Coordinates of N, CA and C in Angstrom, one line a residue:
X1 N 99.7 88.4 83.1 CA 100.0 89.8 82.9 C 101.5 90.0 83.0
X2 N 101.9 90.4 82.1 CA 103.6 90.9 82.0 C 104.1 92.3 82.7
X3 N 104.9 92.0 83.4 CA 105.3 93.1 84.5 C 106.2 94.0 84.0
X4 N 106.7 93.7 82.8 CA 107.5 94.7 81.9 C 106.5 95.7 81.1
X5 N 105.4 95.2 80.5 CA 104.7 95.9 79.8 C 103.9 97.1 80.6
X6 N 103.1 96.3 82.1 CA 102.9 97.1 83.1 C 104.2 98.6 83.6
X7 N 105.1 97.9 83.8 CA 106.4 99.4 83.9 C 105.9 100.1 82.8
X8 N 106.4 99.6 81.9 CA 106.2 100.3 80.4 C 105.2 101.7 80.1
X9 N 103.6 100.7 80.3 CA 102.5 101.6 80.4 C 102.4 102.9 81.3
X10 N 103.5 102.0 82.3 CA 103.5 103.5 83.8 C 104.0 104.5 83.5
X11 N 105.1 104.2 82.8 CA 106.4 105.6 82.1 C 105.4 106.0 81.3
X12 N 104.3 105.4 80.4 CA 104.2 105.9 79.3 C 103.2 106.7 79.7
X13 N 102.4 106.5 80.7 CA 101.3 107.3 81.0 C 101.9 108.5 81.9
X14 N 103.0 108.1 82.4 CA 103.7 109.7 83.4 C 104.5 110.6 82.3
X15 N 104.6 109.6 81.6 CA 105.0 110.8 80.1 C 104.2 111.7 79.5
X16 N 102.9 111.0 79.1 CA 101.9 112.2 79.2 C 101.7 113.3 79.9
X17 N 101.2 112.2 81.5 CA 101.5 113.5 82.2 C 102.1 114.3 82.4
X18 N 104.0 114.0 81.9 CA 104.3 115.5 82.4 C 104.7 116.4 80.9
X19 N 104.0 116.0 80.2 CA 103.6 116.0 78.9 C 102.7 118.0 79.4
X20 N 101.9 117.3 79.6 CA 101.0 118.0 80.0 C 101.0 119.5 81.2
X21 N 102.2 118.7 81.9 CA 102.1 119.5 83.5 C 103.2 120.4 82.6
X22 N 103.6 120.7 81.7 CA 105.4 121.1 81.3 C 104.2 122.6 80.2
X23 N 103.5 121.6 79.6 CA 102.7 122.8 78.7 C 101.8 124.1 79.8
X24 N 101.4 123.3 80.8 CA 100.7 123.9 81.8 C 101.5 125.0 82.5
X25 N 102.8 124.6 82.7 CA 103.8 125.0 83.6 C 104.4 126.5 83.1
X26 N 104.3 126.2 81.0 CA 104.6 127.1 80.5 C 103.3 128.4 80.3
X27 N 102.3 128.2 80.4 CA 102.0 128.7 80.3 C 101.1 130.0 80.9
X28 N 101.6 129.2 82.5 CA 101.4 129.9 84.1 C 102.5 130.7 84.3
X29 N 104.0 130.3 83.3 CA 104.8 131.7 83.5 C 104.7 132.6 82.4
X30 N 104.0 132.1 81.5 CA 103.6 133.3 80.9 C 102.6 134.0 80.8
X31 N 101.7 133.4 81.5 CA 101.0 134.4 82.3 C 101.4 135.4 83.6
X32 N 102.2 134.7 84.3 CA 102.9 135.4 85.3 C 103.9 136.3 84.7
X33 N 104.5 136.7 83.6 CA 105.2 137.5 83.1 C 104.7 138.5 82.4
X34 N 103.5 137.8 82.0 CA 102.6 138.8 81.3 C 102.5 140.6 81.6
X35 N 102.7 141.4 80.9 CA 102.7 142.6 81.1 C 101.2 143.2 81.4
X36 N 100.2 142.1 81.5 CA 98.8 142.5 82.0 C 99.0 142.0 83.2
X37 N 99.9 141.3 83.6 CA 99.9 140.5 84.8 C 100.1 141.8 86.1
X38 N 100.7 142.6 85.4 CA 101.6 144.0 86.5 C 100.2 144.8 87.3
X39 N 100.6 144.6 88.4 CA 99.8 144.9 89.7 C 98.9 146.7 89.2
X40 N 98.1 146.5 89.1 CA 97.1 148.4 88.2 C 97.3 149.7 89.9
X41 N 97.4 148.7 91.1 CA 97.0 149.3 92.6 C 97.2 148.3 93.5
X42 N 97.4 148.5 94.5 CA 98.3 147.4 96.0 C 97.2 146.4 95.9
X43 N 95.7 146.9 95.4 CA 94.8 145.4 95.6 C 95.0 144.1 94.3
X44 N 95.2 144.4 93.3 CA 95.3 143.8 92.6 C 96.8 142.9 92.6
X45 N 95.9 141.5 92.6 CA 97.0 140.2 92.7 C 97.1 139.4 91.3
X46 N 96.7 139.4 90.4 CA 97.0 138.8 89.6 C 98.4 138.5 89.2
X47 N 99.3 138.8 89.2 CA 100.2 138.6 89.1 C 101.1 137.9 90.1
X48 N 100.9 138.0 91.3 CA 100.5 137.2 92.3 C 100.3 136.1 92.4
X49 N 99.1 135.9 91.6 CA 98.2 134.3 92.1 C 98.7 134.1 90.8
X50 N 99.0 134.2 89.5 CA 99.6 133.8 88.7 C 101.3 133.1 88.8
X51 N 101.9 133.8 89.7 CA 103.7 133.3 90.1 C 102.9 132.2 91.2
X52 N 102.1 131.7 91.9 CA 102.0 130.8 93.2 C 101.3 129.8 91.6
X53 N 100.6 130.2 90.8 CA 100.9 128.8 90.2 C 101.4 128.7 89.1
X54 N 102.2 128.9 88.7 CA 103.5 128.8 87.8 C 104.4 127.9 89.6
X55 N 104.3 128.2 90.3 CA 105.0 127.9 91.2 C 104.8 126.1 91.4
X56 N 103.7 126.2 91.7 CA 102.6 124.9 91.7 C 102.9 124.0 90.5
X57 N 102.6 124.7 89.6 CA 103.4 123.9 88.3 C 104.5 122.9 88.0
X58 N 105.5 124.2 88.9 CA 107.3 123.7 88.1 C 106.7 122.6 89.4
X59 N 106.6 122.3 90.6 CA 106.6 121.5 92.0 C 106.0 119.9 90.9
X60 N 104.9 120.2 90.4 CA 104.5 119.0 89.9 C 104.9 118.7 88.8
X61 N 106.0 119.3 87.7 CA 106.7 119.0 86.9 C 107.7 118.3 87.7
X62 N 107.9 118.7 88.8 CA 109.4 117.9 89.3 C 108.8 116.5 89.8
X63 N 108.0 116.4 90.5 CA 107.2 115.7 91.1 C 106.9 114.1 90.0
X64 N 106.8 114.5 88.8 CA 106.4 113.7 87.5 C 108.0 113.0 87.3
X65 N 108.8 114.1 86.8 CA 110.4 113.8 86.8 C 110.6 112.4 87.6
X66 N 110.4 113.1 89.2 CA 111.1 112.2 90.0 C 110.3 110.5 89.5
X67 N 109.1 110.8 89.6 CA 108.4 109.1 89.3 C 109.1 108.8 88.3
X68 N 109.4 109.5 86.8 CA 109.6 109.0 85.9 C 111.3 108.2 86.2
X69 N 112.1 109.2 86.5 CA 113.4 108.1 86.9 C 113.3 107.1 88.0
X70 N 112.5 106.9 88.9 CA 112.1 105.9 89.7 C 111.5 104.9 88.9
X71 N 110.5 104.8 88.1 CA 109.9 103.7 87.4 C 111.5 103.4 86.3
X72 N 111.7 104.2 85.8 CA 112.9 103.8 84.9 C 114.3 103.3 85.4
X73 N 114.1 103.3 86.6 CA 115.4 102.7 87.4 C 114.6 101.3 88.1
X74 N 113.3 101.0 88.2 CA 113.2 100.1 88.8 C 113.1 99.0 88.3
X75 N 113.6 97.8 89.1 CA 114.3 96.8 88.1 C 113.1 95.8 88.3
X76 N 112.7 94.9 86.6 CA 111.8 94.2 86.3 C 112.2 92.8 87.2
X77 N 111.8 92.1 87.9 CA 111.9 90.9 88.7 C 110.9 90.0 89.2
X78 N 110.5 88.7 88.9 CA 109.6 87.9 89.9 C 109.2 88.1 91.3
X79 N 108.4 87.8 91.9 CA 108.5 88.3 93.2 C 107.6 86.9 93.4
X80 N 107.6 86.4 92.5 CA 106.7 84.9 93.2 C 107.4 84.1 94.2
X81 N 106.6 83.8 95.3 CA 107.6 83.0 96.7 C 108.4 83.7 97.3
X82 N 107.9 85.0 96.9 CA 108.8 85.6 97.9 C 107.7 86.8 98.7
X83 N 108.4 87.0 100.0 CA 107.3 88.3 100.6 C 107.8 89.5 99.6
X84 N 106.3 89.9 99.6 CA 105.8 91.6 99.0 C 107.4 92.4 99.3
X85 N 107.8 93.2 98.2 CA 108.6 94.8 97.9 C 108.3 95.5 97.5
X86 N 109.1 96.3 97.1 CA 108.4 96.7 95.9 C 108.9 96.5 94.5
X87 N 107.6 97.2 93.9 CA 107.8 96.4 92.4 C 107.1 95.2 92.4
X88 N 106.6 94.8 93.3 CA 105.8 93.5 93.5 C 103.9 93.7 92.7
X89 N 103.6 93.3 92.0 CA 102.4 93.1 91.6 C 101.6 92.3 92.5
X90 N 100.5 92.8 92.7 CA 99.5 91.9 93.5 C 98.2 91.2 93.2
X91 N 97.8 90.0 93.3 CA 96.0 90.0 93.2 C 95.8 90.4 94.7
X92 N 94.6 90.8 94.7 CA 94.2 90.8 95.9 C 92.6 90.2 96.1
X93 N 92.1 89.7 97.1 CA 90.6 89.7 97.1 C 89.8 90.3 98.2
X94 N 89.0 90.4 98.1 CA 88.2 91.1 99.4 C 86.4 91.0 98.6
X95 N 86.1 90.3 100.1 CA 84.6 89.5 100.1 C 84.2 89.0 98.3
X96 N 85.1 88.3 97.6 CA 84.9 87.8 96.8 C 85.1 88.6 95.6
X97 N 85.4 89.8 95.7 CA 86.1 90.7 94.8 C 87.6 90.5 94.5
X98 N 87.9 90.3 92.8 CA 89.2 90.4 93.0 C 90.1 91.8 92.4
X99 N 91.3 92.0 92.4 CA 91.6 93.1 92.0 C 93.1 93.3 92.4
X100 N 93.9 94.1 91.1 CA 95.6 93.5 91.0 C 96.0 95.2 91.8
X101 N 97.1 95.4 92.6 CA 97.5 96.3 92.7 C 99.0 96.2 92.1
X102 N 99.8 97.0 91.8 CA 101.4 97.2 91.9 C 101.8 98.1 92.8
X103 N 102.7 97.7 93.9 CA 103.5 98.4 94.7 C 104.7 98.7 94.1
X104 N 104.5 100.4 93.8 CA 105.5 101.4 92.8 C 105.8 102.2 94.1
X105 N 107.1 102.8 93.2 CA 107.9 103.8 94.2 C 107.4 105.1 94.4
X106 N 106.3 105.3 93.7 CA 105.9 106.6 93.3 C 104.6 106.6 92.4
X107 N 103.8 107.5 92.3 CA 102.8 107.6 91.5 C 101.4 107.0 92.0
X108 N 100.7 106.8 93.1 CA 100.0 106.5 93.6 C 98.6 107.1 93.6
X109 N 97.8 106.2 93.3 CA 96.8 106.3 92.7 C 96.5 105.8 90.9
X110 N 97.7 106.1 90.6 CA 97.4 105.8 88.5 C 96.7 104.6 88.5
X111 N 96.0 104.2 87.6 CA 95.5 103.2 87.3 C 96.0 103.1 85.9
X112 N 95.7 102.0 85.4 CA 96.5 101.4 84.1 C 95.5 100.1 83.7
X113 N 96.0 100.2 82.4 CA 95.1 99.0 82.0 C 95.9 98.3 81.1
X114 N 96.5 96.5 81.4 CA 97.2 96.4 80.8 C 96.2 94.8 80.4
X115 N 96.8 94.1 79.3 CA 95.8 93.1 78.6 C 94.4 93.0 79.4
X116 N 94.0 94.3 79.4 CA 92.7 94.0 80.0 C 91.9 93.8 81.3
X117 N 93.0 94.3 82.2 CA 93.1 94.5 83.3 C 93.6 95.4 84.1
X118 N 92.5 95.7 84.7 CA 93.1 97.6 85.4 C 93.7 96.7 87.1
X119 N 94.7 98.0 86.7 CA 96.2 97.7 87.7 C 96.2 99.0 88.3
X120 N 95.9 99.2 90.1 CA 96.0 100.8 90.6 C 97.2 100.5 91.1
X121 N 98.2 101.3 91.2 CA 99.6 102.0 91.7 C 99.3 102.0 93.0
X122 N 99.9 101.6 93.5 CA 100.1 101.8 95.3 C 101.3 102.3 95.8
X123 N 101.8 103.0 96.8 CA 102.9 103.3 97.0 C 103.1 102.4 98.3
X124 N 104.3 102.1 99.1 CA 104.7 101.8 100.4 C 104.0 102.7 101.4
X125 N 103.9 103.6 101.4 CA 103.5 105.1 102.3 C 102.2 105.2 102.4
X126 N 101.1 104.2 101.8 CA 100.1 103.7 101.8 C 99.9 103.2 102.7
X127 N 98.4 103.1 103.3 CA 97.4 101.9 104.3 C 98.0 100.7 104.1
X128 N 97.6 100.3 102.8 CA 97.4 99.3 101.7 C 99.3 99.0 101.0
X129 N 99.7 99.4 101.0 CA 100.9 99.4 100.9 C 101.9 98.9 101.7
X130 N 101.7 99.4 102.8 CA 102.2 99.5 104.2 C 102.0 97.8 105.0
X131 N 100.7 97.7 104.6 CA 100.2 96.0 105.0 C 100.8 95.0 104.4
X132 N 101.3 95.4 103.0 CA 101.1 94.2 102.2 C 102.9 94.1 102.3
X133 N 103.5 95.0 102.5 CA 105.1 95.2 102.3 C 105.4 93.3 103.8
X134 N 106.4 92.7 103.2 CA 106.8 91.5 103.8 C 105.6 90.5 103.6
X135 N 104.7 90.4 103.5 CA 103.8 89.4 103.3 C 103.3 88.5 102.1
X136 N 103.1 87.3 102.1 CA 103.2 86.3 101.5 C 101.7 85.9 100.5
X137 N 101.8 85.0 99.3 CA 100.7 84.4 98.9 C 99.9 83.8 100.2
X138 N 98.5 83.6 100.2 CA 97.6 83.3 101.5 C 97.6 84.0 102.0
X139 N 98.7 84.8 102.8 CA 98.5 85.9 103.8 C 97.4 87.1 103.8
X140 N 96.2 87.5 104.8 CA 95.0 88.3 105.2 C 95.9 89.2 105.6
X141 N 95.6 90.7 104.9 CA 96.1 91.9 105.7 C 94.7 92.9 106.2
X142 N 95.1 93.6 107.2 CA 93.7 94.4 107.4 C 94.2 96.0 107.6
X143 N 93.6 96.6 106.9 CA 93.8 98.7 106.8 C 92.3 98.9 107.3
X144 N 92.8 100.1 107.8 CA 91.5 101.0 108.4 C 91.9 101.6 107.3
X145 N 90.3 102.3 107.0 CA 90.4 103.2 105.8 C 89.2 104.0 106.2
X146 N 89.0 105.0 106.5 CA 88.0 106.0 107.2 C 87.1 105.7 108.5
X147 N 88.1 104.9 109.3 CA 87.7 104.3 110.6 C 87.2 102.8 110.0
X148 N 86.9 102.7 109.0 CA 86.5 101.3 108.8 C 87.3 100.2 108.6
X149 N 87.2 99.0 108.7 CA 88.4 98.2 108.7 C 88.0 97.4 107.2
X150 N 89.1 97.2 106.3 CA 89.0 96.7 104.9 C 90.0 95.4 105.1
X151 N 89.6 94.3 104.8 CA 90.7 92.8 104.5 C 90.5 92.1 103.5
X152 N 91.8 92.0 103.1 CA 91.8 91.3 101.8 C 92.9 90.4 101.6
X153 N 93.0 89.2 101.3 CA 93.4 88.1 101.0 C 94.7 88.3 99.6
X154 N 95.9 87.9 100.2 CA 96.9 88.2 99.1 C 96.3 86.7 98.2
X155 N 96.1 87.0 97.2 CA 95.7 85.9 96.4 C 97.1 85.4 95.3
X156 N 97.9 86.2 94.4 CA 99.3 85.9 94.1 C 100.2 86.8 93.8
X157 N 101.3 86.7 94.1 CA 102.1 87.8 94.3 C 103.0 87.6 92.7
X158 N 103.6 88.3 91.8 CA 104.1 88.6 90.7 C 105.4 89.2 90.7

């Protein structure tokens, strides 16, 4: 798995998104400007709850932004033989399951699928994130994750 094409896919999929959050964005302030939007009597909020999300919007339009210059600033590099950073791709295994994460600066949660292989986004600020940061191929890390304890075997680091 190529860790350029992985970046790649990440911009390309937060492009969409803010593809999407920008059309959304526009069209919660134009609803919120809307001249039907204007308050009829002190109970009526529409106009109201239409500015909190136009509000909500521009937050996750910025929010997309920021990932997007973070993945586009972050620099493509081996990380083999070396402890976990970020930008580090991972296998991982647990009870015989395997499964790749990348530790990204941002965007936590995306999943990706690159030659065929789905890749979830982890951030540092994570359980899972948090464990794996300095740690080695062979190295066992363990997260609680809803009181329960999860371990999984760094299998190769990228």
């Amino acid at each position: 798995m190529n860790k350029t094409d992985l970046q790649a896919f990440i911009i390309e999929k937060l492009q969409a998104d803010l593809t999407i959050a920008k059309n959304a964005l526009k069209a919660s302030h134009e609803a919120a400007t809307h001249a039907e939007s204007k308050a009829e009597n002190k109970y009526d909020t529409r106009g109201l709850e239409a500015a909190y999300l136009a509000d909500g919007q521009r937050r996750r339009v910025h929010e997309i932004e920021t990932a997007l210059s973070r993945y586009r600033n972050l620099p493509v590099r081996s990380q083999a033989d070396e402890p976990i950073t970020l930008g580090a791709l991972v296998s991982l295994e647990q009870a015989g399951v395997g499964r790749w994460v990348f530790l990204g600066p941002d965007a936590a949660g995306l999943r990706v699928v690159v030659a065929e292989t789905e890749v979830l986004v982890i951030s540092p600020r994570s359980p899972l994130g948090q464990a794996l940061l300095s740690r080695c191929d062979g190295d066992e890390v363990e997260v609680r994750v809803d009181g329960r304890r999860q371990q999984y075997e760094i299998v190769e680091v990228r």
